[in-house]
Amino acid sequence: MARCLAWNHTQCWLVVVAALSLVVPIASVCVGQDSTSAGKPSRPTQNPATQNSPGQDAPEQSPPAAAGDKNVLQVNWLYGSFVPKDVPFRPLTANQRWKLYAKMTYTTYGIYVKTALFTVSDQINNRPPGWGQTAEGFAKRFGTRQAQFIVQNSVTALGDGVADWEVRYERCRCDGFWPRTRHAIKRNFVTYGGQDMHLRPQLMPYVGAFAAGVTAASWQPNNPKLVVKGYQAAIAQVGVGIGVNWLAEFAPDIKRILRIDKK
């Protein structure tokens, strides 16, 4: 009976989290500023990937390319949203932010594959042990992992939308392994914001990771300390963010090498 009640409590939490996550993009659209609705055309901005002038934080000119939503709002299930090297890096409109959030959180099928992979790892290692290695335990772990991703994406999208900060990773308009690696590391700690696209601290992914860690821990067995779990998730975001950025930066090269190997 106690186990049944505990599982019902978990289900209630998951429903609440899912409901709240649906409100986030609507709020983002309301508070965000759509540059097209202001009656002014969106100014072309420069690209931040190449920093030729040490004292300048404004982006440099992007190469010309089609800037439709298909090019601007690209999402990979493994490393998230990104701007290809040949696509202009310009501020998102409120409508584009909503579309990007939906793709990053719900409509990209690979996201659920990623959730399943994390869940399998948790199941094999019996984390948390209170749920056991049963079908019920797997279902709880899967729901918890998915809720974590939803909360982190929702908080990050809302925070960046309200602040008018960039949520995407833009591939470096530079050449060479180390310059591109430095760019990937740097973008884990700074982003760009406003119509002028000046440097801003990359805070929202860490706030989102903390919120997701606290949320998931709130229904886990053995009463884990919520603040500790949130802190651990935020610290883990440092390494995860750098790794994800590096993959986003070098994904075209990795794919090209794999195709060559297949031949």
PDB file of C-alpha atoms in Angstrom:
ATOM      1  CA  MET A   1       0.000   0.000   0.000  1.00  0.00           C
ATOM      2  CA  ALA A   2       2.824   2.395   0.862  1.00  0.00           C
ATOM      3  CA  ARG A   3       4.519   1.699  -2.468  1.00  0.00           C
ATOM      4  CA  CYS A   4       1.280   2.369  -4.315  1.00  0.00           C
ATOM      5  CA  LEU A   5       0.818   5.692  -2.579  1.00  0.00           C
ATOM      6  CA  ALA A   6       4.433   6.654  -3.288  1.00  0.00           C
ATOM      7  CA  TRP A   7       4.022   5.911  -6.977  1.00  0.00           C
ATOM      8  CA  ASN A   8       0.800   7.926  -7.181  1.00  0.00           C
ATOM      9  CA  HIS A   9       2.665  10.826  -5.597  1.00  0.00           C
ATOM     10  CA  THR A  10       5.348  10.520  -8.272  1.00  0.00           C
ATOM     11  CA  GLN A  11       2.782  10.470 -11.037  1.00  0.00           C
ATOM     12  CA  CYS A  12       1.189  13.623  -9.664  1.00  0.00           C
ATOM     13  CA  TRP A  13       4.545  15.397  -9.662  1.00  0.00           C
ATOM     14  CA  LEU A  14       5.244  14.361 -13.258  1.00  0.00           C
ATOM     15  CA  VAL A  15       1.846  15.666 -14.384  1.00  0.00           C
ATOM     16  CA  VAL A  16       2.481  18.988 -12.620  1.00  0.00           C
ATOM     17  CA  VAL A  17       5.921  19.331 -14.207  1.00  0.00           C
ATOM     18  CA  ALA A  18       4.581  18.578 -17.670  1.00  0.00           C
ATOM     19  CA  ALA A  19       1.765  21.092 -17.229  1.00  0.00           C
ATOM     20  CA  LEU A  20       4.133  23.795 -16.049  1.00  0.00           C
ATOM     21  CA  SER A  21       6.488  23.137 -18.926  1.00  0.00           C
ATOM     22  CA  LEU A  22       3.677  23.853 -21.380  1.00  0.00           C
ATOM     23  CA  VAL A  23       3.082  27.246 -19.755  1.00  0.00           C
ATOM     24  CA  VAL A  24       6.731  28.277 -20.104  1.00  0.00           C
ATOM     25  CA  PRO A  25       6.817  28.864 -23.867  1.00  0.00           C
ATOM     26  CA  ILE A  26       3.523  30.771 -23.726  1.00  0.00           C
ATOM     27  CA  ALA A  27       4.967  33.060 -21.063  1.00  0.00           C
ATOM     28  CA  SER A  28       8.117  33.424 -23.110  1.00  0.00           C
ATOM     29  CA  VAL A  29       6.121  34.541 -26.116  1.00  0.00           C
ATOM     30  CA  CYS A  30       4.223  37.055 -23.997  1.00  0.00           C
ATOM     31  CA  VAL A  31       7.239  38.631 -22.340  1.00  0.00           C
ATOM     32  CA  GLY A  32       9.629  38.264 -25.290  1.00  0.00           C
ATOM     33  CA  GLN A  33       9.913  41.013 -27.829  1.00  0.00           C
ATOM     34  CA  ASP A  34       9.243  40.046 -31.414  1.00  0.00           C
ATOM     35  CA  SER A  35      11.333  42.288 -33.592  1.00  0.00           C
ATOM     36  CA  THR A  36       8.953  41.947 -36.526  1.00  0.00           C
ATOM     37  CA  SER A  37       5.980  43.223 -34.541  1.00  0.00           C
ATOM     38  CA  ALA A  38       7.746  46.457 -33.669  1.00  0.00           C
ATOM     39  CA  GLY A  39       7.482  47.652 -37.260  1.00  0.00           C
ATOM     40  CA  LYS A  40      11.229  47.656 -37.693  1.00  0.00           C
ATOM     41  CA  PRO A  41      13.175  45.209 -39.797  1.00  0.00           C
ATOM     42  CA  SER A  42      15.571  42.948 -37.957  1.00  0.00           C
ATOM     43  CA  ARG A  43      19.097  44.306 -38.188  1.00  0.00           C
ATOM     44  CA  PRO A  44      21.698  41.940 -39.562  1.00  0.00           C
ATOM     45  CA  THR A  45      24.105  41.139 -36.795  1.00  0.00           C
ATOM     46  CA  GLN A  46      27.618  39.914 -36.873  1.00  0.00           C
ATOM     47  CA  ASN A  47      28.874  36.568 -35.778  1.00  0.00           C
ATOM     48  CA  PRO A  48      30.555  36.080 -32.404  1.00  0.00           C
ATOM     49  CA  ALA A  49      32.521  33.039 -33.367  1.00  0.00           C
ATOM     50  CA  THR A  50      35.661  34.842 -34.533  1.00  0.00           C
ATOM     51  CA  GLN A  51      37.203  37.300 -32.089  1.00  0.00           C
ATOM     52  CA  ASN A  52      39.844  39.241 -34.034  1.00  0.00           C
ATOM     53  CA  SER A  53      39.629  42.266 -31.802  1.00  0.00           C
ATOM     54  CA  PRO A  54      40.346  41.424 -28.127  1.00  0.00           C
ATOM     55  CA  GLY A  55      38.423  44.383 -26.731  1.00  0.00           C
ATOM     56  CA  GLN A  56      35.370  43.897 -28.910  1.00  0.00           C
ATOM     57  CA  ASP A  57      32.485  41.743 -27.778  1.00  0.00           C
ATOM     58  CA  ALA A  58      30.161  42.403 -30.715  1.00  0.00           C
ATOM     59  CA  PRO A  59      29.874  39.587 -33.242  1.00  0.00           C
ATOM     60  CA  GLU A  60      31.550  39.761 -36.611  1.00  0.00           C
ATOM     61  CA  GLN A  61      29.767  39.516 -39.957  1.00  0.00           C
ATOM     62  CA  SER A  62      28.249  36.133 -40.764  1.00  0.00           C
ATOM     63  CA  PRO A  63      28.602  34.557 -44.196  1.00  0.00           C
ATOM     64  CA  PRO A  64      25.522  35.069 -46.391  1.00  0.00           C
ATOM     65  CA  ALA A  65      23.064  32.187 -46.392  1.00  0.00           C
ATOM     66  CA  ALA A  66      19.363  31.439 -46.344  1.00  0.00           C
ATOM     67  CA  ALA A  67      18.030  32.430 -42.937  1.00  0.00           C
ATOM     68  CA  GLY A  68      14.682  30.640 -42.914  1.00  0.00           C
ATOM     69  CA  ASP A  69      13.425  28.861 -39.808  1.00  0.00           C
ATOM     70  CA  LYS A  70      14.664  25.524 -41.155  1.00  0.00           C
ATOM     71  CA  ASN A  71      18.260  26.805 -41.124  1.00  0.00           C
ATOM     72  CA  VAL A  72      18.020  28.989 -38.031  1.00  0.00           C
ATOM     73  CA  LEU A  73      16.161  26.529 -35.772  1.00  0.00           C
ATOM     74  CA  GLN A  74      18.191  23.366 -36.201  1.00  0.00           C
ATOM     75  CA  VAL A  75      18.168  20.880 -33.310  1.00  0.00           C
ATOM     76  CA  ASN A  76      20.187  17.716 -32.831  1.00  0.00           C
ATOM     77  CA  TRP A  77      18.852  15.207 -30.312  1.00  0.00           C
ATOM     78  CA  LEU A  78      22.312  14.666 -28.823  1.00  0.00           C
ATOM     79  CA  TYR A  79      23.819  18.156 -28.610  1.00  0.00           C
ATOM     80  CA  GLY A  80      20.809  20.437 -28.863  1.00  0.00           C
ATOM     81  CA  SER A  81      20.211  23.585 -30.897  1.00  0.00           C
ATOM     82  CA  PHE A  82      22.931  25.029 -33.091  1.00  0.00           C
ATOM     83  CA  VAL A  83      23.588  27.542 -35.854  1.00  0.00           C
ATOM     84  CA  PRO A  84      25.541  26.137 -38.806  1.00  0.00           C
ATOM     85  CA  LYS A  85      28.706  27.877 -39.925  1.00  0.00           C
ATOM     86  CA  ASP A  86      27.172  29.303 -43.095  1.00  0.00           C
ATOM     87  CA  VAL A  87      23.938  30.598 -41.523  1.00  0.00           C
ATOM     88  CA  PRO A  88      23.726  34.216 -40.274  1.00  0.00           C
ATOM     89  CA  PHE A  89      23.685  34.410 -36.477  1.00  0.00           C
ATOM     90  CA  ARG A  90      20.902  36.864 -35.641  1.00  0.00           C
ATOM     91  CA  PRO A  91      18.589  37.389 -32.649  1.00  0.00           C
ATOM     92  CA  LEU A  92      15.583  35.095 -32.450  1.00  0.00           C
ATOM     93  CA  THR A  93      12.052  36.429 -32.567  1.00  0.00           C
ATOM     94  CA  ALA A  94       9.568  35.373 -29.890  1.00  0.00           C
ATOM     95  CA  ASN A  95       7.842  33.081 -32.385  1.00  0.00           C
ATOM     96  CA  GLN A  96      11.155  31.459 -33.291  1.00  0.00           C
ATOM     97  CA  ARG A  97      11.954  30.933 -29.612  1.00  0.00           C
ATOM     98  CA  TRP A  98       8.684  29.076 -29.151  1.00  0.00           C
ATOM     99  CA  LYS A  99       9.320  26.857 -32.183  1.00  0.00           C
ATOM    100  CA  LEU A 100      12.863  26.126 -31.028  1.00  0.00           C
ATOM    101  CA  TYR A 101      11.701  25.262 -27.507  1.00  0.00           C
ATOM    102  CA  ALA A 102       9.108  22.845 -28.880  1.00  0.00           C
ATOM    103  CA  LYS A 103      11.687  21.146 -31.098  1.00  0.00           C
ATOM    104  CA  MET A 104      14.276  20.915 -28.306  1.00  0.00           C
ATOM    105  CA  THR A 105      11.831  19.567 -25.726  1.00  0.00           C
ATOM    106  CA  TYR A 106       9.013  17.636 -27.397  1.00  0.00           C
ATOM    107  CA  THR A 107       9.009  17.129 -31.155  1.00  0.00           C
ATOM    108  CA  THR A 108      12.511  15.825 -31.907  1.00  0.00           C
ATOM    109  CA  TYR A 109      12.097  12.041 -31.664  1.00  0.00           C
ATOM    110  CA  GLY A 110      15.722  11.454 -30.680  1.00  0.00           C
ATOM    111  CA  ILE A 111      15.126  13.260 -27.391  1.00  0.00           C
ATOM    112  CA  TYR A 112      13.140  10.259 -26.199  1.00  0.00           C
ATOM    113  CA  VAL A 113      15.913   7.943 -27.374  1.00  0.00           C
ATOM    114  CA  LYS A 114      18.312   9.955 -25.217  1.00  0.00           C
ATOM    115  CA  THR A 115      15.943   9.633 -22.266  1.00  0.00           C
ATOM    116  CA  ALA A 116      15.776   5.868 -22.797  1.00  0.00           C
ATOM    117  CA  LEU A 117      19.585   5.582 -22.923  1.00  0.00           C
ATOM    118  CA  PHE A 118      19.972   7.466 -19.641  1.00  0.00           C
ATOM    119  CA  THR A 119      17.200   5.354 -18.128  1.00  0.00           C
ATOM    120  CA  VAL A 120      18.864   2.104 -19.162  1.00  0.00           C
ATOM    121  CA  SER A 121      22.072   3.268 -17.468  1.00  0.00           C
ATOM    122  CA  ASP A 122      20.136   4.143 -14.300  1.00  0.00           C
ATOM    123  CA  GLN A 123      18.348   0.792 -14.396  1.00  0.00           C
ATOM    124  CA  ILE A 124      21.570  -1.206 -14.787  1.00  0.00           C
ATOM    125  CA  ASN A 125      23.238   0.700 -11.946  1.00  0.00           C
ATOM    126  CA  ASN A 126      20.043   0.687  -9.841  1.00  0.00           C
ATOM    127  CA  ARG A 127      19.954   4.463  -9.362  1.00  0.00           C
ATOM    128  CA  PRO A 128      18.208   5.323  -7.115  1.00  0.00           C
ATOM    129  CA  PRO A 129      18.253   1.936  -5.340  1.00  0.00           C
ATOM    130  CA  GLY A 130      14.888   2.469  -3.671  1.00  0.00           C
ATOM    131  CA  TRP A 131      13.054   1.854  -6.937  1.00  0.00           C
ATOM    132  CA  GLY A 132      14.597  -1.526  -7.654  1.00  0.00           C
ATOM    133  CA  GLN A 133      15.384  -3.065 -11.035  1.00  0.00           C
ATOM    134  CA  THR A 134      11.834  -3.913 -12.012  1.00  0.00           C
ATOM    135  CA  ALA A 135       9.545  -2.739 -14.807  1.00  0.00           C
ATOM    136  CA  GLU A 136       7.953  -0.308 -12.361  1.00  0.00           C
ATOM    137  CA  GLY A 137      11.388   1.003 -11.427  1.00  0.00           C
ATOM    138  CA  PHE A 138      12.244   1.500 -15.099  1.00  0.00           C
ATOM    139  CA  ALA A 139       9.005   3.435 -15.664  1.00  0.00           C
ATOM    140  CA  LYS A 140       9.738   5.715 -12.708  1.00  0.00           C
ATOM    141  CA  ARG A 141      13.294   6.318 -13.897  1.00  0.00           C
ATOM    142  CA  PHE A 142      12.151   7.059 -17.438  1.00  0.00           C
ATOM    143  CA  GLY A 143       9.529   9.534 -16.209  1.00  0.00           C
ATOM    144  CA  THR A 144      12.055  11.175 -13.895  1.00  0.00           C
ATOM    145  CA  ARG A 145      14.670  11.569 -16.623  1.00  0.00           C
ATOM    146  CA  GLN A 146      12.134  13.009 -19.050  1.00  0.00           C
ATOM    147  CA  ALA A 147      10.867  15.404 -16.393  1.00  0.00           C
ATOM    148  CA  GLN A 148      14.449  16.553 -15.758  1.00  0.00           C
ATOM    149  CA  PHE A 149      14.992  17.342 -19.424  1.00  0.00           C
ATOM    150  CA  ILE A 150      11.657  19.162 -19.663  1.00  0.00           C
ATOM    151  CA  VAL A 151      12.314  21.263 -16.561  1.00  0.00           C
ATOM    152  CA  GLN A 152      15.866  22.162 -17.594  1.00  0.00           C
ATOM    153  CA  ASN A 153      14.841  23.109 -21.145  1.00  0.00           C
ATOM    154  CA  SER A 154      11.823  25.045 -19.881  1.00  0.00           C
ATOM    155  CA  VAL A 155      13.693  27.075 -17.289  1.00  0.00           C
ATOM    156  CA  THR A 156      16.559  27.771 -19.709  1.00  0.00           C
ATOM    157  CA  ALA A 157      14.209  28.804 -22.524  1.00  0.00           C
ATOM    158  CA  LEU A 158      12.134  31.032 -20.233  1.00  0.00           C
ATOM    159  CA  GLY A 159      15.175  32.700 -18.676  1.00  0.00           C
ATOM    160  CA  ASP A 160      16.897  33.343 -21.996  1.00  0.00           C
ATOM    161  CA  GLY A 161      13.627  34.522 -23.530  1.00  0.00           C
ATOM    162  CA  VAL A 162      12.930  37.053 -20.775  1.00  0.00           C
ATOM    163  CA  ALA A 163      16.531  38.306 -20.811  1.00  0.00           C
ATOM    164  CA  ASP A 164      16.650  38.245 -24.637  1.00  0.00           C
ATOM    165  CA  TRP A 165      19.755  36.066 -24.539  1.00  0.00           C
ATOM    166  CA  GLU A 166      20.841  33.500 -27.100  1.00  0.00           C
ATOM    167  CA  VAL A 167      19.990  29.855 -26.343  1.00  0.00           C
ATOM    168  CA  ARG A 168      21.660  28.310 -29.423  1.00  0.00           C
ATOM    169  CA  TYR A 169      25.271  27.295 -29.934  1.00  0.00           C
ATOM    170  CA  GLU A 170      26.795  28.868 -33.033  1.00  0.00           C
ATOM    171  CA  ARG A 171      29.598  27.036 -34.759  1.00  0.00           C
ATOM    172  CA  CYS A 172      32.870  28.928 -34.906  1.00  0.00           C
ATOM    173  CA  ARG A 173      33.580  30.905 -38.074  1.00  0.00           C
ATOM    174  CA  CYS A 174      37.225  30.030 -37.546  1.00  0.00           C
ATOM    175  CA  ASP A 175      39.548  27.234 -38.610  1.00  0.00           C
ATOM    176  CA  GLY A 176      41.781  24.877 -36.697  1.00  0.00           C
ATOM    177  CA  PHE A 177      41.191  22.338 -33.952  1.00  0.00           C
ATOM    178  CA  TRP A 178      42.296  24.447 -30.983  1.00  0.00           C
ATOM    179  CA  PRO A 179      40.569  27.738 -31.969  1.00  0.00           C
ATOM    180  CA  ARG A 180      37.321  25.831 -32.447  1.00  0.00           C
ATOM    181  CA  THR A 181      37.804  23.936 -29.183  1.00  0.00           C
ATOM    182  CA  ARG A 182      38.437  27.202 -27.321  1.00  0.00           C
ATOM    183  CA  HIS A 183      35.273  28.593 -28.859  1.00  0.00           C
ATOM    184  CA  ALA A 184      33.254  25.577 -27.664  1.00  0.00           C
ATOM    185  CA  ILE A 185      34.616  25.941 -24.120  1.00  0.00           C
ATOM    186  CA  LYS A 186      34.095  29.704 -24.040  1.00  0.00           C
ATOM    187  CA  ARG A 187      30.473  29.426 -25.173  1.00  0.00           C
ATOM    188  CA  ASN A 188      29.705  27.263 -22.163  1.00  0.00           C
ATOM    189  CA  PHE A 189      30.298  30.323 -19.973  1.00  0.00           C
ATOM    190  CA  VAL A 190      29.187  33.250 -22.144  1.00  0.00           C
ATOM    191  CA  THR A 191      26.387  33.852 -24.614  1.00  0.00           C
ATOM    192  CA  TYR A 192      25.074  36.786 -26.629  1.00  0.00           C
ATOM    193  CA  GLY A 193      22.079  38.970 -25.925  1.00  0.00           C
ATOM    194  CA  GLY A 194      20.038  41.897 -27.165  1.00  0.00           C
ATOM    195  CA  GLN A 195      19.706  43.234 -30.678  1.00  0.00           C
ATOM    196  CA  ASP A 196      23.373  44.266 -30.531  1.00  0.00           C
ATOM    197  CA  MET A 197      24.384  40.712 -29.566  1.00  0.00           C
ATOM    198  CA  HIS A 198      26.852  41.700 -26.847  1.00  0.00           C
ATOM    199  CA  LEU A 199      28.441  39.165 -24.513  1.00  0.00           C
ATOM    200  CA  ARG A 200      26.385  37.998 -21.567  1.00  0.00           C
ATOM    201  CA  PRO A 201      27.091  35.408 -18.826  1.00  0.00           C
ATOM    202  CA  GLN A 202      25.798  31.952 -19.705  1.00  0.00           C
ATOM    203  CA  LEU A 203      23.650  31.541 -16.590  1.00  0.00           C
ATOM    204  CA  MET A 204      20.384  29.943 -17.666  1.00  0.00           C
ATOM    205  CA  PRO A 205      21.587  26.377 -18.389  1.00  0.00           C
ATOM    206  CA  TYR A 206      22.997  26.231 -14.848  1.00  0.00           C
ATOM    207  CA  VAL A 207      19.794  27.616 -13.335  1.00  0.00           C
ATOM    208  CA  GLY A 208      17.846  25.082 -15.393  1.00  0.00           C
ATOM    209  CA  ALA A 209      20.098  22.218 -14.292  1.00  0.00           C
ATOM    210  CA  PHE A 210      19.688  23.216 -10.643  1.00  0.00           C
ATOM    211  CA  ALA A 211      15.898  23.408 -10.967  1.00  0.00           C
ATOM    212  CA  ALA A 212      15.778  20.047 -12.754  1.00  0.00           C
ATOM    213  CA  GLY A 213      17.950  18.397 -10.091  1.00  0.00           C
ATOM    214  CA  VAL A 214      15.765  19.711  -7.283  1.00  0.00           C
ATOM    215  CA  THR A 215      12.553  18.714  -9.070  1.00  0.00           C
ATOM    216  CA  ALA A 216      13.682  15.139  -9.751  1.00  0.00           C
ATOM    217  CA  ALA A 217      15.020  14.695  -6.223  1.00  0.00           C
ATOM    218  CA  SER A 218      11.731  15.827  -4.685  1.00  0.00           C
ATOM    219  CA  TRP A 219      10.047  12.463  -5.423  1.00  0.00           C
ATOM    220  CA  GLN A 220      13.036  10.123  -5.188  1.00  0.00           C
ATOM    221  CA  PRO A 221      13.135   7.598  -2.308  1.00  0.00           C
ATOM    222  CA  ASN A 222      15.178   7.972   0.866  1.00  0.00           C
ATOM    223  CA  ASN A 223      14.540  11.740   1.037  1.00  0.00           C
ATOM    224  CA  PRO A 224      17.647  13.102  -0.728  1.00  0.00           C
ATOM    225  CA  LYS A 225      18.686  16.664   0.108  1.00  0.00           C
ATOM    226  CA  LEU A 226      17.123  18.826  -2.579  1.00  0.00           C
ATOM    227  CA  VAL A 227      19.691  21.646  -2.517  1.00  0.00           C
ATOM    228  CA  VAL A 228      22.567  19.176  -2.700  1.00  0.00           C
ATOM    229  CA  LYS A 229      20.995  17.435  -5.691  1.00  0.00           C
ATOM    230  CA  GLY A 230      20.437  20.774  -7.411  1.00  0.00           C
ATOM    231  CA  TYR A 231      24.000  21.872  -6.705  1.00  0.00           C
ATOM    232  CA  GLN A 232      25.383  18.601  -8.064  1.00  0.00           C
ATOM    233  CA  ALA A 233      23.330  18.957 -11.246  1.00  0.00           C
ATOM    234  CA  ALA A 234      24.547  22.532 -11.760  1.00  0.00           C
ATOM    235  CA  ILE A 235      28.188  21.507 -11.273  1.00  0.00           C
ATOM    236  CA  ALA A 236      27.759  18.598 -13.693  1.00  0.00           C
ATOM    237  CA  GLN A 237      26.473  21.085 -16.272  1.00  0.00           C
ATOM    238  CA  VAL A 238      30.002  22.527 -16.573  1.00  0.00           C
ATOM    239  CA  GLY A 239      31.427  19.321 -18.019  1.00  0.00           C
ATOM    240  CA  VAL A 240      28.250  18.364 -19.870  1.00  0.00           C
ATOM    241  CA  GLY A 241      27.967  21.804 -21.478  1.00  0.00           C
ATOM    242  CA  ILE A 242      31.549  21.795 -22.714  1.00  0.00           C
ATOM    243  CA  GLY A 243      31.189  18.268 -24.082  1.00  0.00           C
ATOM    244  CA  VAL A 244      27.912  19.078 -25.836  1.00  0.00           C
ATOM    245  CA  ASN A 245      29.362  22.255 -27.373  1.00  0.00           C
ATOM    246  CA  TRP A 246      32.425  20.352 -28.589  1.00  0.00           C
ATOM    247  CA  LEU A 247      30.207  17.750 -30.245  1.00  0.00           C
ATOM    248  CA  ALA A 248      28.095  20.475 -31.846  1.00  0.00           C
ATOM    249  CA  GLU A 249      31.242  22.169 -33.145  1.00  0.00           C
ATOM    250  CA  PHE A 250      32.909  19.109 -34.621  1.00  0.00           C
ATOM    251  CA  ALA A 251      29.860  17.029 -35.603  1.00  0.00           C
ATOM    252  CA  PRO A 252      30.273  17.752 -39.355  1.00  0.00           C
ATOM    253  CA  ASP A 253      33.922  16.685 -39.192  1.00  0.00           C
ATOM    254  CA  ILE A 254      33.088  13.526 -37.253  1.00  0.00           C
ATOM    255  CA  LYS A 255      30.390  12.589 -39.757  1.00  0.00           C
ATOM    256  CA  ARG A 256      32.754  13.204 -42.653  1.00  0.00           C
ATOM    257  CA  ILE A 257      35.441  10.986 -41.090  1.00  0.00           C
ATOM    258  CA  LEU A 258      32.910   8.219 -40.423  1.00  0.00           C
ATOM    259  CA  ARG A 259      31.741   8.317 -44.039  1.00  0.00           C
ATOM    260  CA  ILE A 260      35.358   8.097 -45.216  1.00  0.00           C
ATOM    261  CA  ASP A 261      35.969   5.128 -42.925  1.00  0.00           C
ATOM    262  CA  LYS A 262      32.921   3.348 -44.323  1.00  0.00           C
ATOM    263  CA  LYS A 263      34.347   3.650 -47.803  1.00  0.00           C
TER     264      LYS A 263
END
